[in-house]
mmCIF file of C-alpha atoms and ligand atoms in Angstrom:
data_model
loop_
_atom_site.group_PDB
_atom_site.id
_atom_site.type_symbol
_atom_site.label_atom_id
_atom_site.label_comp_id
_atom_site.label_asym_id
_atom_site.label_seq_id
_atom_site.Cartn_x
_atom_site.Cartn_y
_atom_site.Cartn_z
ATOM 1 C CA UNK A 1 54.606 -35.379 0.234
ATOM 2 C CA UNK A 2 53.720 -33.606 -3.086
ATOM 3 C CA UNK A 3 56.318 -31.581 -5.463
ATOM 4 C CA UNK A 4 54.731 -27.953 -5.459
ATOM 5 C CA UNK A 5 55.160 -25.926 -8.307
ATOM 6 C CA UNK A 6 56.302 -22.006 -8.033
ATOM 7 C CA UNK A 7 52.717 -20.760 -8.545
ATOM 8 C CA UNK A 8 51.817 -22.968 -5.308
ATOM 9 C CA UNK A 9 54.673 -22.164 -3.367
ATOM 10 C CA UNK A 10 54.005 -18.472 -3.720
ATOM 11 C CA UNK A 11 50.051 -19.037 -2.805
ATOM 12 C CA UNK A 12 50.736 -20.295 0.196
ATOM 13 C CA UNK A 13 53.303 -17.340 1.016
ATOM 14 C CA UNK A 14 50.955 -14.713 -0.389
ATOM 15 C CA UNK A 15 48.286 -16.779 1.928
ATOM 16 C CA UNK A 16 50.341 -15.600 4.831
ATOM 17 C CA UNK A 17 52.099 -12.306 2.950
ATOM 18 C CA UNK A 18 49.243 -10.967 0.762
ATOM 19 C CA UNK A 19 50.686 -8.351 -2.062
ATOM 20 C CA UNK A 20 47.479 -6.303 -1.350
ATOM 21 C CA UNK A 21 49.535 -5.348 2.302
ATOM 22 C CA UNK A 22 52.297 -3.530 0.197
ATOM 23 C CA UNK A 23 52.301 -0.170 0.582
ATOM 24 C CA UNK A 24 51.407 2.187 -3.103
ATOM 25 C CA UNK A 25 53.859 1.571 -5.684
ATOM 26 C CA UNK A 26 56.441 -0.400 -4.013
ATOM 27 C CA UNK A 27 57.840 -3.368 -6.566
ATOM 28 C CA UNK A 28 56.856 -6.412 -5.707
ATOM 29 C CA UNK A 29 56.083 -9.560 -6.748
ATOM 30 C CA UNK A 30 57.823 -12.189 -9.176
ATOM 31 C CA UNK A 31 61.153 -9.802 -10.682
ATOM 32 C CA UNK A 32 62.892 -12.593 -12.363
ATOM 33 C CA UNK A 33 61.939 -15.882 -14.266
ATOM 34 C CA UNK A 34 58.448 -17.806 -13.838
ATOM 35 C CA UNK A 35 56.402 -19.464 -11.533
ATOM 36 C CA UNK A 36 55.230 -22.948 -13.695
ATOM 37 C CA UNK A 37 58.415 -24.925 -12.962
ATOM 38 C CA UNK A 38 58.946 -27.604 -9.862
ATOM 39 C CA UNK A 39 60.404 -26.346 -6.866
ATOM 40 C CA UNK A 40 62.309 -28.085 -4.567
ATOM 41 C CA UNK A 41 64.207 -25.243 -2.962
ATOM 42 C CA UNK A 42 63.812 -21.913 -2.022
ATOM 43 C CA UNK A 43 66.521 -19.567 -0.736
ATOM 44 C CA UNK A 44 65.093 -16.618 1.422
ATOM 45 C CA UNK A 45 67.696 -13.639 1.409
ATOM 46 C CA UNK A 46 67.530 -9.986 2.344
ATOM 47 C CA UNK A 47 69.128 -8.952 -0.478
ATOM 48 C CA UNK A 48 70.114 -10.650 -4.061
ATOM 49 C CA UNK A 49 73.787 -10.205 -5.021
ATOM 50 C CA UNK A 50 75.764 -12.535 -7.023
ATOM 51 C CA UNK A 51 77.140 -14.397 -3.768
ATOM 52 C CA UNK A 52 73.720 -14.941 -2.906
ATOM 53 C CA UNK A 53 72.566 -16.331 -6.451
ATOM 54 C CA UNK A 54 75.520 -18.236 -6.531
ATOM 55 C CA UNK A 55 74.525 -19.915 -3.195
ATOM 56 C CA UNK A 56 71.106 -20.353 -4.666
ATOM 57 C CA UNK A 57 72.566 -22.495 -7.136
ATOM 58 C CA UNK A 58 75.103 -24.641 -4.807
ATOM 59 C CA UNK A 59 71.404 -25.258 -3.101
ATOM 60 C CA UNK A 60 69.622 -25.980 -6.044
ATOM 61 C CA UNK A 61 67.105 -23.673 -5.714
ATOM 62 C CA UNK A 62 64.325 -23.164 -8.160
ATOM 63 C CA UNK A 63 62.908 -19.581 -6.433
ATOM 64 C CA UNK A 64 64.684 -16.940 -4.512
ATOM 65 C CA UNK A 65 62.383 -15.072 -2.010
ATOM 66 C CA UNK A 66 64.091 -12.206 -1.111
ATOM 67 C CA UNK A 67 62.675 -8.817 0.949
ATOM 68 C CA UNK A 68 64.605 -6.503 -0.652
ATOM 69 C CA UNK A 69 63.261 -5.943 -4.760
ATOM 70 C CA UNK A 70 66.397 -6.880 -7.199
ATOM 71 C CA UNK A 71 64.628 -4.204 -9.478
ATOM 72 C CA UNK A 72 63.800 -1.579 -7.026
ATOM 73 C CA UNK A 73 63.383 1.347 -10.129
ATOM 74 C CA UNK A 74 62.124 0.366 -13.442
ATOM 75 C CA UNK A 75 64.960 -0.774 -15.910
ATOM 76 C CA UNK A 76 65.551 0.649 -19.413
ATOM 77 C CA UNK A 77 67.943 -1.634 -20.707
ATOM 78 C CA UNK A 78 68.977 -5.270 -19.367
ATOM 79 C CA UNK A 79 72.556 -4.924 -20.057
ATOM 80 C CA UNK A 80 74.513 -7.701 -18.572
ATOM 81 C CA UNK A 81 77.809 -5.654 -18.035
ATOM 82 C CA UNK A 82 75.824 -3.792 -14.782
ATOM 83 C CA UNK A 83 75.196 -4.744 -11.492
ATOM 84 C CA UNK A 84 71.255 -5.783 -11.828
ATOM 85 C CA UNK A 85 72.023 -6.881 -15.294
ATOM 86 C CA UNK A 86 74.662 -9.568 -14.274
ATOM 87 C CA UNK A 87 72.449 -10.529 -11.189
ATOM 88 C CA UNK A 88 69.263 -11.021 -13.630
ATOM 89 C CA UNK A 89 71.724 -13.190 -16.419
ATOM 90 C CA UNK A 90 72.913 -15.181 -13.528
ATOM 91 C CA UNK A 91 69.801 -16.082 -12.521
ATOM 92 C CA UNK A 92 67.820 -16.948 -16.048
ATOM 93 C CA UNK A 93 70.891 -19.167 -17.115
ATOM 94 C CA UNK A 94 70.369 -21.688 -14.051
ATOM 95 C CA UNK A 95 66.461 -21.216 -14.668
ATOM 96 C CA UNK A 96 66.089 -19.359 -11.001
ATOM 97 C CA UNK A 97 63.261 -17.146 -10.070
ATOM 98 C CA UNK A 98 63.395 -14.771 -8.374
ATOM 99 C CA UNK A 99 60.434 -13.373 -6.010
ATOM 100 C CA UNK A 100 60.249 -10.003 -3.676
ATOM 101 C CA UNK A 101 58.046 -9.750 -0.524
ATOM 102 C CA UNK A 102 58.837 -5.699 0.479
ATOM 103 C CA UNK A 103 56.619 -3.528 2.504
ATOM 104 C CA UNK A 104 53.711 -6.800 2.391
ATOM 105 C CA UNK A 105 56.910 -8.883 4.330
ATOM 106 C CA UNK A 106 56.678 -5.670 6.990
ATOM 107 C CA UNK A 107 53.058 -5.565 7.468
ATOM 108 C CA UNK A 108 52.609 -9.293 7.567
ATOM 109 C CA UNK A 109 51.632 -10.657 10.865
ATOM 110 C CA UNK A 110 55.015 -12.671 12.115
ATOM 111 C CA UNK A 111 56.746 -10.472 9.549
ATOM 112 C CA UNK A 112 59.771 -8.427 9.601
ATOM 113 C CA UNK A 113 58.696 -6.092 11.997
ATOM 114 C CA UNK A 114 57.130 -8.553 14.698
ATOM 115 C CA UNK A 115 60.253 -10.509 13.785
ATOM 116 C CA UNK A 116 62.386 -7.376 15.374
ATOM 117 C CA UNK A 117 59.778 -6.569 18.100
ATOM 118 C CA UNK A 118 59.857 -10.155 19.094
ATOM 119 C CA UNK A 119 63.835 -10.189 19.155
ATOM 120 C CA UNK A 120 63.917 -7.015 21.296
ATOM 121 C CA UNK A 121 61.163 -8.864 23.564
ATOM 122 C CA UNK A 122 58.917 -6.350 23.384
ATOM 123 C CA UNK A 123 55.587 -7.058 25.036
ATOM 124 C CA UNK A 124 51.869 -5.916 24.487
ATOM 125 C CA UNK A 125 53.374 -5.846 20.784
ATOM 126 C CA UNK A 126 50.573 -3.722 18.825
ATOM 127 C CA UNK A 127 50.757 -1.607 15.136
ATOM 128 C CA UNK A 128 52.563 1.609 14.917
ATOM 129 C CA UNK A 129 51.234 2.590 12.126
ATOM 130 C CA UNK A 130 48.075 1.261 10.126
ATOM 131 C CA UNK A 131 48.308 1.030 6.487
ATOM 132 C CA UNK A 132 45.884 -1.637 5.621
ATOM 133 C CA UNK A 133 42.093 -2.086 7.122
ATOM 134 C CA UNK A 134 39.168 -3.826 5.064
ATOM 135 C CA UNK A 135 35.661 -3.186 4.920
ATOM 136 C CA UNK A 136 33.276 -5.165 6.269
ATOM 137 C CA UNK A 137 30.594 -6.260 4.076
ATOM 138 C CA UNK A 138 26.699 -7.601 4.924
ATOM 139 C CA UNK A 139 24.530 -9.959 2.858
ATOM 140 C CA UNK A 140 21.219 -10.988 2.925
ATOM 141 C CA UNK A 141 19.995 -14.146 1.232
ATOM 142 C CA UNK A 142 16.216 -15.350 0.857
ATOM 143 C CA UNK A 143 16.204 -19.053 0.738
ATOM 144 C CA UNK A 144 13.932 -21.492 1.058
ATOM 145 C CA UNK A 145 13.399 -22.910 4.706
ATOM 146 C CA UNK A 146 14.146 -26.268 3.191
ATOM 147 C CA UNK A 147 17.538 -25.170 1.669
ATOM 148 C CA UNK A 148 18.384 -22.954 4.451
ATOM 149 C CA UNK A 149 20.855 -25.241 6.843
ATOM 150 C CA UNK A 150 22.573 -26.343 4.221
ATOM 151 C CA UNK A 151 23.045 -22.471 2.390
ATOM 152 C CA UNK A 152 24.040 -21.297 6.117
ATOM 153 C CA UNK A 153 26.960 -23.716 6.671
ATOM 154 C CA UNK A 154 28.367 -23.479 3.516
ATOM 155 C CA UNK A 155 28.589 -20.094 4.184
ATOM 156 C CA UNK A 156 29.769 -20.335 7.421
ATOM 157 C CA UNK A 157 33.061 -22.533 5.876
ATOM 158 C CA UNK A 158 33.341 -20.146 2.948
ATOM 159 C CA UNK A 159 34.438 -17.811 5.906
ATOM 160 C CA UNK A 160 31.145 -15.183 6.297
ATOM 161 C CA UNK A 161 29.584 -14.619 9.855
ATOM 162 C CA UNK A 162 33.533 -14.506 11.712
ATOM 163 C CA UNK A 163 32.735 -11.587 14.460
ATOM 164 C CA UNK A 164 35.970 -11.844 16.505
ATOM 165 C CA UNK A 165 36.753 -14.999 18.237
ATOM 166 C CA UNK A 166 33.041 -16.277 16.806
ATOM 167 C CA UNK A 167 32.717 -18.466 13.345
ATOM 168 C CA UNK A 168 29.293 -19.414 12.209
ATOM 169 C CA UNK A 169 27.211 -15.964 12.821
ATOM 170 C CA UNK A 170 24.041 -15.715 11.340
ATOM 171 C CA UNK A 171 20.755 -14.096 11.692
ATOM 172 C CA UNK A 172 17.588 -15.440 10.232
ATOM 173 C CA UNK A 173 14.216 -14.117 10.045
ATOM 174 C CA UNK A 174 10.746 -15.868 8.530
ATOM 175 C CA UNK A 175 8.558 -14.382 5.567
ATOM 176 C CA UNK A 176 7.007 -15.412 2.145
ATOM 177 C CA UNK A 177 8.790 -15.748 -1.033
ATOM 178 C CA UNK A 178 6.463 -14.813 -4.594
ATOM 179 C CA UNK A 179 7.438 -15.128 -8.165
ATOM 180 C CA UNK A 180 6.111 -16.244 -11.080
ATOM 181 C CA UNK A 181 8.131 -18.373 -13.789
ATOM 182 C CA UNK A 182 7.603 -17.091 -16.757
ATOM 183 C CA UNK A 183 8.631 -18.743 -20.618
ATOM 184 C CA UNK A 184 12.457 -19.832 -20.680
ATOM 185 C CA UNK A 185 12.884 -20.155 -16.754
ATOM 186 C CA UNK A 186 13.829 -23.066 -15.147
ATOM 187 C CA UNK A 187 12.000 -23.404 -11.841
ATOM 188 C CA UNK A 188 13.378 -25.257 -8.635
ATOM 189 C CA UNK A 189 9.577 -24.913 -6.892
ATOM 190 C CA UNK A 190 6.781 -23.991 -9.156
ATOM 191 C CA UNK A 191 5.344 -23.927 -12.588
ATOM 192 C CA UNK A 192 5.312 -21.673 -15.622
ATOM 193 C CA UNK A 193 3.231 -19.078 -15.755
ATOM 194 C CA UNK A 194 2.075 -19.748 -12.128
ATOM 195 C CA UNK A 195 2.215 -17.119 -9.219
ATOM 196 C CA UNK A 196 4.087 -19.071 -6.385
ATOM 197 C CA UNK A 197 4.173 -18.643 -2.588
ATOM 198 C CA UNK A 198 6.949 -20.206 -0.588
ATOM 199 C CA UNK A 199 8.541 -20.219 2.763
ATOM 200 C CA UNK A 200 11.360 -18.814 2.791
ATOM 201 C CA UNK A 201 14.468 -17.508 5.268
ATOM 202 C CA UNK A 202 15.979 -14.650 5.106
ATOM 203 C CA UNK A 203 19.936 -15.198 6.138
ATOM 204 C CA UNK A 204 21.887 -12.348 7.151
ATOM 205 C CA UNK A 205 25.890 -12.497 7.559
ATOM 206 C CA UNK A 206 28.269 -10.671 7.713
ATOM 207 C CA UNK A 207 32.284 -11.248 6.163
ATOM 208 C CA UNK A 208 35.713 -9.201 5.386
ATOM 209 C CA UNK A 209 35.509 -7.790 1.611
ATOM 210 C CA UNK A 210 38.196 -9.630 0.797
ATOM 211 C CA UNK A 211 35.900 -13.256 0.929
ATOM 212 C CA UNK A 212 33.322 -11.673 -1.441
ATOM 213 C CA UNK A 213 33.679 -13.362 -4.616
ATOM 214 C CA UNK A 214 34.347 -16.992 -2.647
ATOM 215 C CA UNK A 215 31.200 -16.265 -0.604
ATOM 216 C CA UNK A 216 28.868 -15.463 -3.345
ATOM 217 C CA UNK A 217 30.163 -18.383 -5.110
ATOM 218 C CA UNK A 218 29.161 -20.508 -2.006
ATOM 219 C CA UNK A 219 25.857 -19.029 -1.934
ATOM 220 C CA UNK A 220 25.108 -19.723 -5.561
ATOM 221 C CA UNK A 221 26.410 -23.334 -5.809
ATOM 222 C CA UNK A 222 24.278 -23.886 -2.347
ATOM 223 C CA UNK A 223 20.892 -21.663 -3.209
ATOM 224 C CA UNK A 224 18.530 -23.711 -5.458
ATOM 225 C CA UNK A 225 16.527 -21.449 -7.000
ATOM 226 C CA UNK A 226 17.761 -20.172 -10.877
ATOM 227 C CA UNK A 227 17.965 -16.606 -9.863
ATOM 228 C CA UNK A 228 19.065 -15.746 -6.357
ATOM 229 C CA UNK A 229 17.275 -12.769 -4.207
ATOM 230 C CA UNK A 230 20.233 -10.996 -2.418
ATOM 231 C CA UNK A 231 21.391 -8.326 -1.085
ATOM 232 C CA UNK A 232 24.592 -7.419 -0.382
ATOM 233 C CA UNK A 233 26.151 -4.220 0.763
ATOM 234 C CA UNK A 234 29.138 -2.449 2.428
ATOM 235 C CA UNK A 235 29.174 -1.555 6.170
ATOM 236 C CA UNK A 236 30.758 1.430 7.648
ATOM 237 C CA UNK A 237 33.161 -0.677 9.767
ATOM 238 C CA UNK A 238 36.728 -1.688 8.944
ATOM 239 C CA UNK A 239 38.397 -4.837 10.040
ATOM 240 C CA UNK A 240 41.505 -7.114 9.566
ATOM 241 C CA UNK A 241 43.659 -3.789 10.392
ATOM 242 C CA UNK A 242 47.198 -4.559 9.626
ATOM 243 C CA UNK A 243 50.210 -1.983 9.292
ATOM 244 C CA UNK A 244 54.302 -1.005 9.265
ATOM 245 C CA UNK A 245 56.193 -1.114 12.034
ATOM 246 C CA UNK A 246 55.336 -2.438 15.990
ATOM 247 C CA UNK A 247 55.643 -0.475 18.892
ATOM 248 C CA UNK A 248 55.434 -2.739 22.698
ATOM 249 C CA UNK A 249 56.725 -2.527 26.290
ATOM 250 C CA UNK A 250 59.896 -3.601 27.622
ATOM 251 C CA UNK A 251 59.189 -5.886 30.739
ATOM 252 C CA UNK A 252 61.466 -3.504 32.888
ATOM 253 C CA UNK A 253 62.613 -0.061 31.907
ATOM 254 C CA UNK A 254 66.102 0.749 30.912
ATOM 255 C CA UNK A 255 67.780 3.080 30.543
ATOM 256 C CA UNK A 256 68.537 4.702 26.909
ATOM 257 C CA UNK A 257 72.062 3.086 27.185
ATOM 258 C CA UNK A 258 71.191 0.065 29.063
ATOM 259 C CA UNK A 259 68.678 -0.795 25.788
ATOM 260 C CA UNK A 260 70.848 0.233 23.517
ATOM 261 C CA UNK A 261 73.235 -2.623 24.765
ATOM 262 C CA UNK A 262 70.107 -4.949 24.337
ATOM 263 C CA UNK A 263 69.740 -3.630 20.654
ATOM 264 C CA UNK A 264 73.018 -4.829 19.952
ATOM 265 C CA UNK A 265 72.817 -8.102 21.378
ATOM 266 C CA UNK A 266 69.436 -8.759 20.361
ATOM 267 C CA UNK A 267 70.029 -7.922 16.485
ATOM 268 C CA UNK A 268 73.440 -8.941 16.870
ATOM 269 C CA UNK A 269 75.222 -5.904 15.350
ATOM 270 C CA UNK A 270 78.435 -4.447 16.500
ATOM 271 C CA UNK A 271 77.387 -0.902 17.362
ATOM 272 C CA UNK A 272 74.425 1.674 17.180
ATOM 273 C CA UNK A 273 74.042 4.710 16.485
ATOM 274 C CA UNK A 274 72.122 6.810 19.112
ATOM 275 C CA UNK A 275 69.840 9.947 19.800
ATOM 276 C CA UNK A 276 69.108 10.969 23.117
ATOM 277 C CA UNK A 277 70.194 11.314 26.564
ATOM 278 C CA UNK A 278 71.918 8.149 28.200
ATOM 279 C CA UNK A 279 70.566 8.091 31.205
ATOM 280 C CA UNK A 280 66.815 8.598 30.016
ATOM 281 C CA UNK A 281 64.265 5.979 30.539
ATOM 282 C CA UNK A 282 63.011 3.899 28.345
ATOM 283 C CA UNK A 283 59.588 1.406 28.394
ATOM 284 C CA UNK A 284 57.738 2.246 25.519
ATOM 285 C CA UNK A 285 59.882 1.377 22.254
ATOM 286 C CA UNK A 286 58.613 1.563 18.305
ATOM 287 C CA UNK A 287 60.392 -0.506 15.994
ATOM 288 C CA UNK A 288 59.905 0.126 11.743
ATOM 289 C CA UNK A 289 63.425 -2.360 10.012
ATOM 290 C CA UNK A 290 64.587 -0.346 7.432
ATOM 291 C CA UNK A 291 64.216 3.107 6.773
ATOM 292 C CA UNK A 292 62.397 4.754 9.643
ATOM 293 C CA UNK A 293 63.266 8.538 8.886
ATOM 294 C CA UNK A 294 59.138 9.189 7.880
ATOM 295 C CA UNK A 295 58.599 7.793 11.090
ATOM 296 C CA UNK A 296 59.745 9.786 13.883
ATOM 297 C CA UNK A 297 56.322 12.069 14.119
ATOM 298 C CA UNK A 298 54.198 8.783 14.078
ATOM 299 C CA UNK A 299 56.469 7.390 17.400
ATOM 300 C CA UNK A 300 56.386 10.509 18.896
ATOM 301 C CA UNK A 301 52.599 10.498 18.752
ATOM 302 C CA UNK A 302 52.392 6.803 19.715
ATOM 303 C CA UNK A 303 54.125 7.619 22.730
ATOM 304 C CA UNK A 304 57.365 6.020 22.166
ATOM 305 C CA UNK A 305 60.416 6.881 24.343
ATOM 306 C CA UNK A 306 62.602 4.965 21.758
ATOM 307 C CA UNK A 307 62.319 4.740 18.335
ATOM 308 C CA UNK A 308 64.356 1.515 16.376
ATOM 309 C CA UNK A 309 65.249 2.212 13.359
ATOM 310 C CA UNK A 310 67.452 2.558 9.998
ATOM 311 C CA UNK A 311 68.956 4.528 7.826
ATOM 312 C CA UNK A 312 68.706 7.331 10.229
ATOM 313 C CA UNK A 313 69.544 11.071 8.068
ATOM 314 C CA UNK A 314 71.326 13.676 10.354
ATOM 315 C CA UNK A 315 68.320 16.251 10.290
ATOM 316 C CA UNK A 316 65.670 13.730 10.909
ATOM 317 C CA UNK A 317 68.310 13.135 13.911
ATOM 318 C CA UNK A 318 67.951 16.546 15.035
ATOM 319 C CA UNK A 319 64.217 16.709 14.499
ATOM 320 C CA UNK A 320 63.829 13.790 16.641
ATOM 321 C CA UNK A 321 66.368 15.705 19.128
ATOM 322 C CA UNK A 322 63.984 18.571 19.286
ATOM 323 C CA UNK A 323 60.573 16.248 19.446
ATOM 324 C CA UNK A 324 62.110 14.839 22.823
ATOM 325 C CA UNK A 325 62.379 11.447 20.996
ATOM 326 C CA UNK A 326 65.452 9.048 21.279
ATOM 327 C CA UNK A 327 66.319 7.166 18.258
ATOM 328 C CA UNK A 328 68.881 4.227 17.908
ATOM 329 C CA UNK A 329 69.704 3.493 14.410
ATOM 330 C CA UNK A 330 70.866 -0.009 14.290
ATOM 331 C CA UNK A 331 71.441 -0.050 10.546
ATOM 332 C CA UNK A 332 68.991 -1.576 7.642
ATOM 333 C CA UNK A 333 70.683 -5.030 7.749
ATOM 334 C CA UNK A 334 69.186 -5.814 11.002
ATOM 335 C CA UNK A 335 66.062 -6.913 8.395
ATOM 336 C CA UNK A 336 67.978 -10.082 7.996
ATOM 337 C CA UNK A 337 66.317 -11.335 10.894
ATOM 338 C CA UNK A 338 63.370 -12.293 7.847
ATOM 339 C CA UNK A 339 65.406 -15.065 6.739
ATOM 340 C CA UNK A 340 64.860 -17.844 9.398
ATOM 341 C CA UNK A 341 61.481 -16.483 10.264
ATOM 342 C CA UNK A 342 60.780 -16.682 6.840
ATOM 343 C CA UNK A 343 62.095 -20.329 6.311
ATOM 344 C CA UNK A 344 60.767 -21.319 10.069
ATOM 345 C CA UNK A 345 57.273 -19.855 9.030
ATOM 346 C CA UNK A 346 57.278 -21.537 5.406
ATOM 347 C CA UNK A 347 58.388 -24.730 6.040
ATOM 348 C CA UNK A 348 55.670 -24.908 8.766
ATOM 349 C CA UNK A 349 53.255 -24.072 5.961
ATOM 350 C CA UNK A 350 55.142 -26.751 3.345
ATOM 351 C CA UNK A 351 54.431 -29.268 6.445
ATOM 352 C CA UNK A 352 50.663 -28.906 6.645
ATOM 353 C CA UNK A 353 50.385 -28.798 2.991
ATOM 354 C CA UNK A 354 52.306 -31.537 2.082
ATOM 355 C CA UNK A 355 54.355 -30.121 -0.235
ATOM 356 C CA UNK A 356 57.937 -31.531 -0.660
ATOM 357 C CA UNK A 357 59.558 -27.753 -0.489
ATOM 358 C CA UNK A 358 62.595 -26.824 1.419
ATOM 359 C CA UNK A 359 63.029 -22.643 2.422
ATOM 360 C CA UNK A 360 66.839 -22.883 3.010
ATOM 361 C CA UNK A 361 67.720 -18.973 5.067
ATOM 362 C CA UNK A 362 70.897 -17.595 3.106
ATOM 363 C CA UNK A 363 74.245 -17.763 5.243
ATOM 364 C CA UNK A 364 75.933 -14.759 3.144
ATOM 365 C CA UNK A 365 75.598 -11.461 4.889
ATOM 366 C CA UNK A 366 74.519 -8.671 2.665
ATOM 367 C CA UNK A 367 75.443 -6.078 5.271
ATOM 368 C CA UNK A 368 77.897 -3.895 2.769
ATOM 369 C CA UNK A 369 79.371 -1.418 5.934
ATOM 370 C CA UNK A 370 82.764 -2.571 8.010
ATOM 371 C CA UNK A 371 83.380 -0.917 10.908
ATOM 372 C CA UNK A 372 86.689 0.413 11.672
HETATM 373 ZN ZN1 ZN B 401 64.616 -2.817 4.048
#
């Protein structure tokens, strides 16, 4: 076991939670402190409020991952006499950082909103709403027939040629290489001034965007000529589609009542809120944690009888009325369900790499509503 230090810890998160999945403009991201100290313990919250920094600190931990941003709009002053202020001064004198995974946490496979889908035992469990898809990308390499196993497998583990449930795909063709060295080059085969002819492969794979720069690095630590002959270029084909909020089955229908009751026990909250007819039946449900009011066209269109959600406005209720879509608003705290899949999912990473970490799941409730 290894001490990791906060710029490893949040690798491995991001390796699971990349920022690039956050919707435009949303603030996330290191809020609070820095990232080049040890860490030994990391607190995953919903929310950051003094009780929660506090218990932070009676856990010495070094990082605080929480879902919602701290420092949701930008600040113009850091006075310590207001809310964020005190939270921020709390923080920096007991050297705690403090990290936000938002809409990236949603969109994140295993994230919050498989979390919820997964605790209403939804099945068939697909994306409601796709926010995130990456190009697919094609490049051609002409190597040397000698050099060309080698060149192909590096490439292969450098993650190019994945077509579905298929590593390693490649596509090779035969043909002659020319050039001629000329004053100042360096030649692999060949000699200066010398028109050369040599066998050569030309390797074709194809890999997600998002691998380019580690791919082409592969190729030129693995390609021994001075100056590589390449192509590369973008395909019109998108992959790695990711998005907000889940919409699945329920293994039996209910009725709109019947899973309501489920909601509650399920997300463990004391009552719902509810659009919709009692008796109507439900199989289809969409589920965005949060605030789901932008959402009730995209259900409707998904074919959702139900629609889970937060934060639920009274004319978004009655626009949901009209669409012939039920709604149950269990409230936005329900998102709590992040912090032990958080922790579960971290410390599983910590495991494999080694690394000494703890992710401790806050115990304080940030749920601010009482019902009377
Ligand atoms: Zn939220």
């Amino acid at each position: 076991m290894k001490t990791a230090n906060g710029h490893e810890i949040i690798q491995l998160f991001e390796s699971w939670s990349p920022k690039f999945f956050a919707l435009e403009g949303d603030p996330i991201g290191l809020q609070v402190g820095q990232l080049n100290r040890q860490i030994q313990n990391v607190l995953v919250t919903l929310d950051v409020t003094l009780q929660v920094v506090q218990e932070a600190i009676d856990h010495n931990c070094q990082l605080i991952l929480a879902h919602h941003p701290p420092i949701y709009r930008p600040l113009k002053n850091l006075r310590t006499d207001t809310p964020t202020g005190n939270i921020v001064e709390l923080c920096i004198k007991h050297d705690i950082a403090v990290y936000a995974a938002h809409t990236n946490l949603d969109v994140a496979p295993g994230g919050v909103n498989d979390l919820l889908a997964e605790a209403l035992e939804l099945q068939k469990i697909s994306i409601l709403d796709e926010t995130y898809a990456e190009s697919v990308m094609k490049l051609a390499i002409f190597v040397p027939t000698t050099h060309s196993e080698v060149l192909r497998h590096q490439l292969a583990l450098a993650g190019a040629g994945q077509i579905g449930n298929y590593d390693s795909c490649s596509f090779s063709s035969l043909g002659t290489g020319r050039f001629q060295p000329l004053d100042g080059s360096n030649p692999a085969i060949g000699q200066l001034n010398t028109l050369e002819q040599v066998e050569e492969e030309k390797v074709e794979v194809v890999f997600e965007s998002s691998k380019k720069s580690k791919i082409l690095k592969a190729m030129y630590e693995y390609h021994p000529y001075e100056e590589v002959a390449f192509d590369i270029w973008e395909l019109d084909s998108k992959t790695n589609n990711q998005g907000i909020g889940r919409i699945g089955l329920l293994e039996q229908p209910l009725s709109l009542d019947e899973f309501a009751e489920k909601v509650k026990e399920q997300l463990k909250v004391p009552f719902v809120r509810i659009v919709g007819d009692a008796t109507k039946s439900i199989r289809k449900v969409a589920v965005l944690g949060g605030d789901g009011n932008k959402y009730i066209q995209t259900a409707k269109r998904a074919g959702a009888d139900v629609l889970v959600t937060g934060d639920l406005y009274f004319h978004v209720a009655q626009e949901a009325q009209l669409l012939g879509l039920s709604v149950i608003d269990p409230g936005h705290h329900v998102e709590s369900v992040m912090k032990s899949g958080v922790s579960v999912k971290m410390n599983n990473l910590c495991e494999e790499k080694k690394y000494s970490c703890r992710f401790i799941s806050s115990s304080i409730s940030t749920e601010p509503f009482r019902v009377k």
